[in-house]
mmCIF file of C-alpha atoms and ligand atoms in Angstrom:
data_model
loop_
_atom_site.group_PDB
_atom_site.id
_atom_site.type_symbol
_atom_site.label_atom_id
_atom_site.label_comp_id
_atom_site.label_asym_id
_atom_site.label_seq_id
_atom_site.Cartn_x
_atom_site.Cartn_y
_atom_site.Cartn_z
ATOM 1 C CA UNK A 708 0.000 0.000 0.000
ATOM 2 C CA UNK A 709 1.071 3.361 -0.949
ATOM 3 C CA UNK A 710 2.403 5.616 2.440
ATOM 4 C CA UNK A 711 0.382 8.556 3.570
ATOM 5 C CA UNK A 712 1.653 11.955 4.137
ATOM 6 C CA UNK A 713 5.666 10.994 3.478
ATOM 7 C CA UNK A 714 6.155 14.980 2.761
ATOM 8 C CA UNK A 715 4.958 16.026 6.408
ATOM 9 C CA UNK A 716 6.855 12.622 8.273
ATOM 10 C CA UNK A 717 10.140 14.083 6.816
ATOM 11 C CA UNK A 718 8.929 17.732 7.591
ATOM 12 C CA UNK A 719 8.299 16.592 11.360
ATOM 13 C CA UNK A 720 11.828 14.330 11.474
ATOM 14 C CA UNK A 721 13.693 17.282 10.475
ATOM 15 C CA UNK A 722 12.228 19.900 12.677
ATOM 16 C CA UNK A 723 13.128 17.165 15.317
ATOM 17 C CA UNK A 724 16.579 16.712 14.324
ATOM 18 C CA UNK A 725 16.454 13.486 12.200
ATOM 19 C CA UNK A 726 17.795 13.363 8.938
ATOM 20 C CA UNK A 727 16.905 11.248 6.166
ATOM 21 C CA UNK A 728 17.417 11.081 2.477
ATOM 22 C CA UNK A 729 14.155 11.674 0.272
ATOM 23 C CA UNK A 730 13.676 11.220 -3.078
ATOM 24 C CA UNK A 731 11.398 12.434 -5.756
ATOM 25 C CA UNK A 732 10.821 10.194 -8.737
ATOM 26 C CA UNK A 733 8.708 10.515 -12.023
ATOM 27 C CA UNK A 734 6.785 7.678 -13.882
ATOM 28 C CA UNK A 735 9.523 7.630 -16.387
ATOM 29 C CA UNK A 736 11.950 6.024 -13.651
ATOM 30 C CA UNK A 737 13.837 9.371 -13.347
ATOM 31 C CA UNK A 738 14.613 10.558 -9.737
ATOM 32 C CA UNK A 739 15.508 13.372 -8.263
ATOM 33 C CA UNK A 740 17.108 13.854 -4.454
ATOM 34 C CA UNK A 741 14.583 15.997 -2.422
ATOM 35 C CA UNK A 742 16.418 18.367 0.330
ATOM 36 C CA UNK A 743 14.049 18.470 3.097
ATOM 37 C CA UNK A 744 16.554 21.200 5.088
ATOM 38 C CA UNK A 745 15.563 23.482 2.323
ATOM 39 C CA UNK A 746 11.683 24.221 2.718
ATOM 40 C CA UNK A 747 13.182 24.951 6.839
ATOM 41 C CA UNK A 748 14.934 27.795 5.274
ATOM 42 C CA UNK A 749 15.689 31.594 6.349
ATOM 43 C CA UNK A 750 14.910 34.866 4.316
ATOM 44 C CA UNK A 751 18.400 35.266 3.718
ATOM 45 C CA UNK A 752 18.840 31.786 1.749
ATOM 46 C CA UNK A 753 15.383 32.015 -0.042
ATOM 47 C CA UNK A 754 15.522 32.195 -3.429
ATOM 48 C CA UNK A 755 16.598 35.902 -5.132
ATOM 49 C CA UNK A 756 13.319 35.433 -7.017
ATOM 50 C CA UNK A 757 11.245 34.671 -4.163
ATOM 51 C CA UNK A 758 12.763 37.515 -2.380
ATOM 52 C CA UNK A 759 11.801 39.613 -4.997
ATOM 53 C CA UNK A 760 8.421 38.864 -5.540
ATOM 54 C CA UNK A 761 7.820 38.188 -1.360
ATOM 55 C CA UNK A 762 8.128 42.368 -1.938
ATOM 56 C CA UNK A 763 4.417 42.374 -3.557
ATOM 57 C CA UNK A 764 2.795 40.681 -0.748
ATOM 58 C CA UNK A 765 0.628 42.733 1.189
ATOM 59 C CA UNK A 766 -1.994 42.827 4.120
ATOM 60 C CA UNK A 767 -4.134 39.396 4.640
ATOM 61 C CA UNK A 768 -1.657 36.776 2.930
ATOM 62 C CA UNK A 769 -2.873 32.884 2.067
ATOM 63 C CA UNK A 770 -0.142 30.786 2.186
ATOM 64 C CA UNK A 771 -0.731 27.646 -0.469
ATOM 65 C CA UNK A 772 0.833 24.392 0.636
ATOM 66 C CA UNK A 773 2.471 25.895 3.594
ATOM 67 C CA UNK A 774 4.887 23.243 4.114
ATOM 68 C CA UNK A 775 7.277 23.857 7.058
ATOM 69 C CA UNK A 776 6.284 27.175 7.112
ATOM 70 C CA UNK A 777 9.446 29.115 6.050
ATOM 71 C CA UNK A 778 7.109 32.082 3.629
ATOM 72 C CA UNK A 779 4.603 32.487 6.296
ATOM 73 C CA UNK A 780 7.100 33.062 9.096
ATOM 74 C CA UNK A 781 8.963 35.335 7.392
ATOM 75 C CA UNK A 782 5.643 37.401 6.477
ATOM 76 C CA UNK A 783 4.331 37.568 9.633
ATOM 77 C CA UNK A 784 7.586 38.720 11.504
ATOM 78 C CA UNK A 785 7.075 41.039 9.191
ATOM 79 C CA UNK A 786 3.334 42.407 10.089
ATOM 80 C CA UNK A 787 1.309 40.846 7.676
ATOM 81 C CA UNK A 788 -2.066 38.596 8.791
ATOM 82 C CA UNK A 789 -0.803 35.372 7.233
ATOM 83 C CA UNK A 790 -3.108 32.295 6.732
ATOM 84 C CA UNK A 791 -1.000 28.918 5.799
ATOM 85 C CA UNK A 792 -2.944 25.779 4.505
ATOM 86 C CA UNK A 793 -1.930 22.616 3.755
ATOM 87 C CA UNK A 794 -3.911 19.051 3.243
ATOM 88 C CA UNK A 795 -1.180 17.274 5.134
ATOM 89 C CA UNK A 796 -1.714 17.018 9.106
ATOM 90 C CA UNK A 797 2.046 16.825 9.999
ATOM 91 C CA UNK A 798 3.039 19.906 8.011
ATOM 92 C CA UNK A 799 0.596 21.627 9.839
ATOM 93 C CA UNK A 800 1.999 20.382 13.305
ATOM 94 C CA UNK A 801 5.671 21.409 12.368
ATOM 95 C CA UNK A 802 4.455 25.138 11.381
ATOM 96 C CA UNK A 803 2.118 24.950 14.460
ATOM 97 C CA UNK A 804 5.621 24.285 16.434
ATOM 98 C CA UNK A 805 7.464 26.928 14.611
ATOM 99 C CA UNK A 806 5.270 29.826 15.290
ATOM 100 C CA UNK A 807 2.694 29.992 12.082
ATOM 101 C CA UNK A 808 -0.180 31.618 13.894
ATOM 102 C CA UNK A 809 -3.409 31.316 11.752
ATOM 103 C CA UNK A 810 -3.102 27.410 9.786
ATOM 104 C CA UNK A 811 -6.410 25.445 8.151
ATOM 105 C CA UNK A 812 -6.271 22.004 6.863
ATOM 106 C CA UNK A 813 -7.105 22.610 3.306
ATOM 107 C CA UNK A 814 -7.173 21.524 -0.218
ATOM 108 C CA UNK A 815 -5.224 24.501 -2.613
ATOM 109 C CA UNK A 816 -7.927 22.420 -5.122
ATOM 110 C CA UNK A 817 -10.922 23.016 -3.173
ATOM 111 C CA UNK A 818 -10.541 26.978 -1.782
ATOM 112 C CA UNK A 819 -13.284 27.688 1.282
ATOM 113 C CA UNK A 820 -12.885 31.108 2.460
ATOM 114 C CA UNK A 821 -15.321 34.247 1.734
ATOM 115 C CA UNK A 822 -15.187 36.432 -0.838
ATOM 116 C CA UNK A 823 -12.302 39.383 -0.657
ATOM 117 C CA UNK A 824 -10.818 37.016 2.563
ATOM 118 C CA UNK A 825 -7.000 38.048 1.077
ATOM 119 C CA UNK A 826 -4.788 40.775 -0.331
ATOM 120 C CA UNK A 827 -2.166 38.200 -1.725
ATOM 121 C CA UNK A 828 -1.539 34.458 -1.930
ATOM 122 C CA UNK A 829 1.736 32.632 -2.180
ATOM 123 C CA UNK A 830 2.116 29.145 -4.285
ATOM 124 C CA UNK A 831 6.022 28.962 -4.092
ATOM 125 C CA UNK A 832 8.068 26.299 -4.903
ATOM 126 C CA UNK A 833 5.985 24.608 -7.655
ATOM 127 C CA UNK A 834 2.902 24.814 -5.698
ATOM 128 C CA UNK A 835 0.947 26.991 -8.250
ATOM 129 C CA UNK A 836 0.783 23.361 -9.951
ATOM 130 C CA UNK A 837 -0.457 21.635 -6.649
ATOM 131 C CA UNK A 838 -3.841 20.925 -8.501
ATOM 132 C CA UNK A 839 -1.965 18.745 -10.942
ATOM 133 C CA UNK A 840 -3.316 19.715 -14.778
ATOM 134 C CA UNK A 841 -4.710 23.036 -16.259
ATOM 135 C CA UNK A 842 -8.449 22.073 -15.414
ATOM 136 C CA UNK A 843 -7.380 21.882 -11.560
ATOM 137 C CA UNK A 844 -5.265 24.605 -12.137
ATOM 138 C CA UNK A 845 -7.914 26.920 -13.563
ATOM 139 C CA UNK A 846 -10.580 25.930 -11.143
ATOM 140 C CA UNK A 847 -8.072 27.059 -8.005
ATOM 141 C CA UNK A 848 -7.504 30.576 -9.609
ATOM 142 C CA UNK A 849 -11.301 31.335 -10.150
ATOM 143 C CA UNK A 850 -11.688 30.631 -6.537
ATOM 144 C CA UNK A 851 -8.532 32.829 -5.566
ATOM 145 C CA UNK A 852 -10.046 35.504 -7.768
ATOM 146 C CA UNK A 853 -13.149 35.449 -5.722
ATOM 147 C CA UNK A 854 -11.173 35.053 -2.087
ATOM 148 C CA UNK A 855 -8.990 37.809 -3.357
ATOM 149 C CA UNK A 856 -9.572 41.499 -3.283
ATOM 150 C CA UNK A 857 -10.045 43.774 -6.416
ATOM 151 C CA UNK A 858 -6.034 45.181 -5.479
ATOM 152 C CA UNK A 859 -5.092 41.845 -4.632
ATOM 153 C CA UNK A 860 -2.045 39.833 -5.939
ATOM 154 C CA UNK A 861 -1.235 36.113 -6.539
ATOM 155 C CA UNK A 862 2.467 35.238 -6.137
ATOM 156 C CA UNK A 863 2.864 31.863 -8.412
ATOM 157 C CA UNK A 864 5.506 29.776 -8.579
ATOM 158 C CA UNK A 865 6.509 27.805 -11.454
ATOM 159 C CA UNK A 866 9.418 25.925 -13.051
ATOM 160 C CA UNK A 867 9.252 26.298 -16.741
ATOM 161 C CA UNK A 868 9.474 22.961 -17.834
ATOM 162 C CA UNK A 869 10.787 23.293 -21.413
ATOM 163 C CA UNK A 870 13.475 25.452 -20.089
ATOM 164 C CA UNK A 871 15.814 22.430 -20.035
ATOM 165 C CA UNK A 872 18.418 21.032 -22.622
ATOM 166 C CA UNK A 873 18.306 17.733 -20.288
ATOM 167 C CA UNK A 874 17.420 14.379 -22.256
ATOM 168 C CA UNK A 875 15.219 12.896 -19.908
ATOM 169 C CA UNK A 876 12.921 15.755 -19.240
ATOM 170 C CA UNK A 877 12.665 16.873 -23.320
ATOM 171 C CA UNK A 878 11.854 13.237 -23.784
ATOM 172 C CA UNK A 879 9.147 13.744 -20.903
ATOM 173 C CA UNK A 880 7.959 16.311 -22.514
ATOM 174 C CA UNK A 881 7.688 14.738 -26.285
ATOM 175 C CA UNK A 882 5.733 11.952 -24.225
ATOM 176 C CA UNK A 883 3.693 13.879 -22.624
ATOM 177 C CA UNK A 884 2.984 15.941 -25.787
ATOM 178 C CA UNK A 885 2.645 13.002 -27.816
ATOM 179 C CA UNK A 886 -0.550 11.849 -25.206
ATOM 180 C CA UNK A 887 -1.710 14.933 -25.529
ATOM 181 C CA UNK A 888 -0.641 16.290 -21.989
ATOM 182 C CA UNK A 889 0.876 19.511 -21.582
ATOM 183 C CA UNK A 890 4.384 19.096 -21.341
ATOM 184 C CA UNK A 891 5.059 20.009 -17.696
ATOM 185 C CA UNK A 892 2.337 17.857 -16.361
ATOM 186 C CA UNK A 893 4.709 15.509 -14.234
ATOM 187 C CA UNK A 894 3.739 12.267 -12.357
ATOM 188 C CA UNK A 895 5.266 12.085 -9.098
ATOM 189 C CA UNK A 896 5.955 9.783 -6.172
ATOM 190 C CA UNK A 897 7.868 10.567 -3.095
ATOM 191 C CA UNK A 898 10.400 8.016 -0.983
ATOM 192 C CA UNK A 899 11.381 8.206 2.153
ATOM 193 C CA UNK A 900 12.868 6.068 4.878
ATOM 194 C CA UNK A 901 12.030 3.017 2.771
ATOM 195 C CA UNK A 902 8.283 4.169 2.064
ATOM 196 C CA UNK A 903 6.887 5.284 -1.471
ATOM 197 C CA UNK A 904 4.160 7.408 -1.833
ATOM 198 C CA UNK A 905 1.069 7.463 -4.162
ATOM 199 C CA UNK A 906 1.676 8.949 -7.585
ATOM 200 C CA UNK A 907 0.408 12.417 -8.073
ATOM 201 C CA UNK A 908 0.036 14.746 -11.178
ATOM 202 C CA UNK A 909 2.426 18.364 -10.531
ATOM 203 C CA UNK A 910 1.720 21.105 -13.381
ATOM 204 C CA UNK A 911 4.833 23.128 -14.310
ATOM 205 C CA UNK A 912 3.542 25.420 -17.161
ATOM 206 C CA UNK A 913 5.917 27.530 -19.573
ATOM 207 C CA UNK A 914 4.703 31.192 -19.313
ATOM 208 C CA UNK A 915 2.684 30.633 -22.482
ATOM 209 C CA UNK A 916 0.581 28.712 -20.791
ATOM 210 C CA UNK A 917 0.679 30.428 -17.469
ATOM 211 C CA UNK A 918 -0.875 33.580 -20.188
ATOM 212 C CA UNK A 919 -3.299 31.346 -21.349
ATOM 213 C CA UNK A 920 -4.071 30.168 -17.753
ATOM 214 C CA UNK A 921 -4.253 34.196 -16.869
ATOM 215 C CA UNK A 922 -6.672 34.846 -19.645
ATOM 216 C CA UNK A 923 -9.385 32.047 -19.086
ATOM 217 C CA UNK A 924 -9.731 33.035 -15.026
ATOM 218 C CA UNK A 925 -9.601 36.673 -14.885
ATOM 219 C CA UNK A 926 -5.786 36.742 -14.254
ATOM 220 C CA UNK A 927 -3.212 39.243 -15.606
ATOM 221 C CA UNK A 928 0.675 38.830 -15.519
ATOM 222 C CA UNK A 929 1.847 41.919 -13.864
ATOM 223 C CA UNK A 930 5.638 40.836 -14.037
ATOM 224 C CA UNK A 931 7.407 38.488 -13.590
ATOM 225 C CA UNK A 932 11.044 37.278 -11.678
ATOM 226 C CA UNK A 933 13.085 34.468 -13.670
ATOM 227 C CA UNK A 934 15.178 32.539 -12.367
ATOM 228 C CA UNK A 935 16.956 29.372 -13.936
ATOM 229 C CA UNK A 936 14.558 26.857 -14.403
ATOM 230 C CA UNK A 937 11.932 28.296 -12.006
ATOM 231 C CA UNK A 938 9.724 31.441 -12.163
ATOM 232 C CA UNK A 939 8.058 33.842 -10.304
ATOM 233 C CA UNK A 940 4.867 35.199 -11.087
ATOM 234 C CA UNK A 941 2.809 38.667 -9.583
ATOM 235 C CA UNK A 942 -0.182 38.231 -10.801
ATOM 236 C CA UNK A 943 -3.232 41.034 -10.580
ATOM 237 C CA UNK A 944 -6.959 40.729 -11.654
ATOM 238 C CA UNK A 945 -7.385 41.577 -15.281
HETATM 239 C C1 SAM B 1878 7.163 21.255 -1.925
HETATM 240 S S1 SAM B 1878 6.297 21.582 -0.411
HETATM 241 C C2 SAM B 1878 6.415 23.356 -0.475
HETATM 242 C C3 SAM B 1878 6.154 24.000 0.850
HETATM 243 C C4 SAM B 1878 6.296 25.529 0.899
HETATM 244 N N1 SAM B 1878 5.422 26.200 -0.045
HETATM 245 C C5 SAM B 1878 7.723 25.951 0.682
HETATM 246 O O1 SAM B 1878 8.059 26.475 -0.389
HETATM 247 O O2 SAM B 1878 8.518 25.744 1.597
HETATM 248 C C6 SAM B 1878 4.612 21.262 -0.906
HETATM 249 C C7 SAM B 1878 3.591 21.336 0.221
HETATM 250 O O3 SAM B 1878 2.283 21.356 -0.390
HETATM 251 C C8 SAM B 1878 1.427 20.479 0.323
HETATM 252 N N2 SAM B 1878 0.347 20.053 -0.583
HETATM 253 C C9 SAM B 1878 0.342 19.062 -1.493
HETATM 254 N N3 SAM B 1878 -0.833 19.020 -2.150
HETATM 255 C C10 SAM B 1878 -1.596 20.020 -1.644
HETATM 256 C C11 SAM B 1878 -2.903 20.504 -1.910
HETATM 257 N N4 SAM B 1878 -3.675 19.945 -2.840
HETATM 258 N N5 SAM B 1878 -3.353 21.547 -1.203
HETATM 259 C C12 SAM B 1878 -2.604 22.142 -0.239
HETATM 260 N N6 SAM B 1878 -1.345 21.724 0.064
HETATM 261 C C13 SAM B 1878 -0.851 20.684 -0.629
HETATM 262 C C14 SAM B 1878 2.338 19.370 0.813
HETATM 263 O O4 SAM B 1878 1.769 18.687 1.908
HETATM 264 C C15 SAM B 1878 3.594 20.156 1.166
HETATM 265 O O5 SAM B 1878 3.545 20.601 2.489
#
């Protein structure tokens, strides 16, 4: 049987000083080494792109896939009201431990707050994709625009996928093109301390895309911050 919640057992073992390998791998065998330390991260080794964009964020922040916490701390040392969510319970008990004030167990894919709830939300480190295809996608950024106010902004992050002169991930991407996927639509599993995960669908989406995404949900791309292969996005109501 497929593990449950592998991403918040190695969040918890870290924040209490146990340190395992983890590993990401894709349905095409190829695997990547996951660095838990890193989502446990200060301000000063975030990201320049994050930093950048963390710049927009403004009044009542949501906090998508909160993970271990590291945005939302940062934000509200800094004043701002900040609301973290995440579907898995453990993540939610290491950001409880660290200090995130205001947390929900929630689905990024199924959005319950009231209407004009936020000034900003934050999807970093992939999580814009959390809802796994451009239909999920779409669906969670009508709901933001509603949750969102008129002056509001949507910080999404995003590697872009075709970005890459690496073999295995073009020939992921022919694949998925060729089954008539987009081409950053990745199948994932996680493994840690001898456990696998269930697969799930991650959408990266090249900025084409993300524009299309924009257009069909009442989303604008105000700018953007690139980094090498992942992106920032500020995104306003059109
Ligand atoms: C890669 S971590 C990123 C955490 C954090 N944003 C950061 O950059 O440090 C992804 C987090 O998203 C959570 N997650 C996965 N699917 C989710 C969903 N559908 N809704 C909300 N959170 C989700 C995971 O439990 C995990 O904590």
């Amino acid at each position: 049987m497929p593990a449950k919640d592998l991403f918040g057992q190695a969040f918890l073992d870290f924040q209490e000083g146990k340190k395992y390998p983890s590993q990401i791998e894709r349905d095409d065998g190829y695997v990547d080494e996951h660095m838990i330390g890193q989502y446990f991260d200060g301000h000063d080794r975030f990201p320049e792109i994050e930093k950048k964009a963390l710049r927009h964020a403004k009044g009542r922040v949501l906090d998508i896939g909160v993970g271990a916490g590291r945005h939302s701390l940062y934000l509200q040392r800094n004043g701002l009201d900040v609301v973290g969510i995440d579907i898995s319970d453990s993540a939610l008990e290491v950001c409880r431990r660290r200090g995130v004030k205001k947390l929900r167990k929630m689905s990024a894919c199924d959005l319950k707050f009231e209407k004009g709830s936020f000034d900003s939300a934050i999807a970093f480190c992939n999580n814009f994709g959390l809802c796994g295809s451009i239909k999920g996608v779409e669906g969670m950024m009508k709901r933001l625009h509603r949750i969102i106010s008129d002056d509001g902004v949507f910080l999404a992050e995003s590697i872009h996928p075709t970005d890459t002169k690496k073999r295995a991930h073009v020939r992921y991407h022919r694949m998925n093109i060729a089954r008539g996927k987009p081409p950053g639509q990745v199948k994932l599993r996680i493994k840690y301390r001898g456990k696998t995960s269930g697969w799930f669908d991650l959408l990266m989406v090249t900025p084409e895309e993300m524009r299309e995404i924009c257009d069909r949900t009442g989303w604008k791309i105000s700018r953007t911050y690139k980094g090498k292969p992942a992106i920032v996005y500020v995104l306003k109501k059109a």
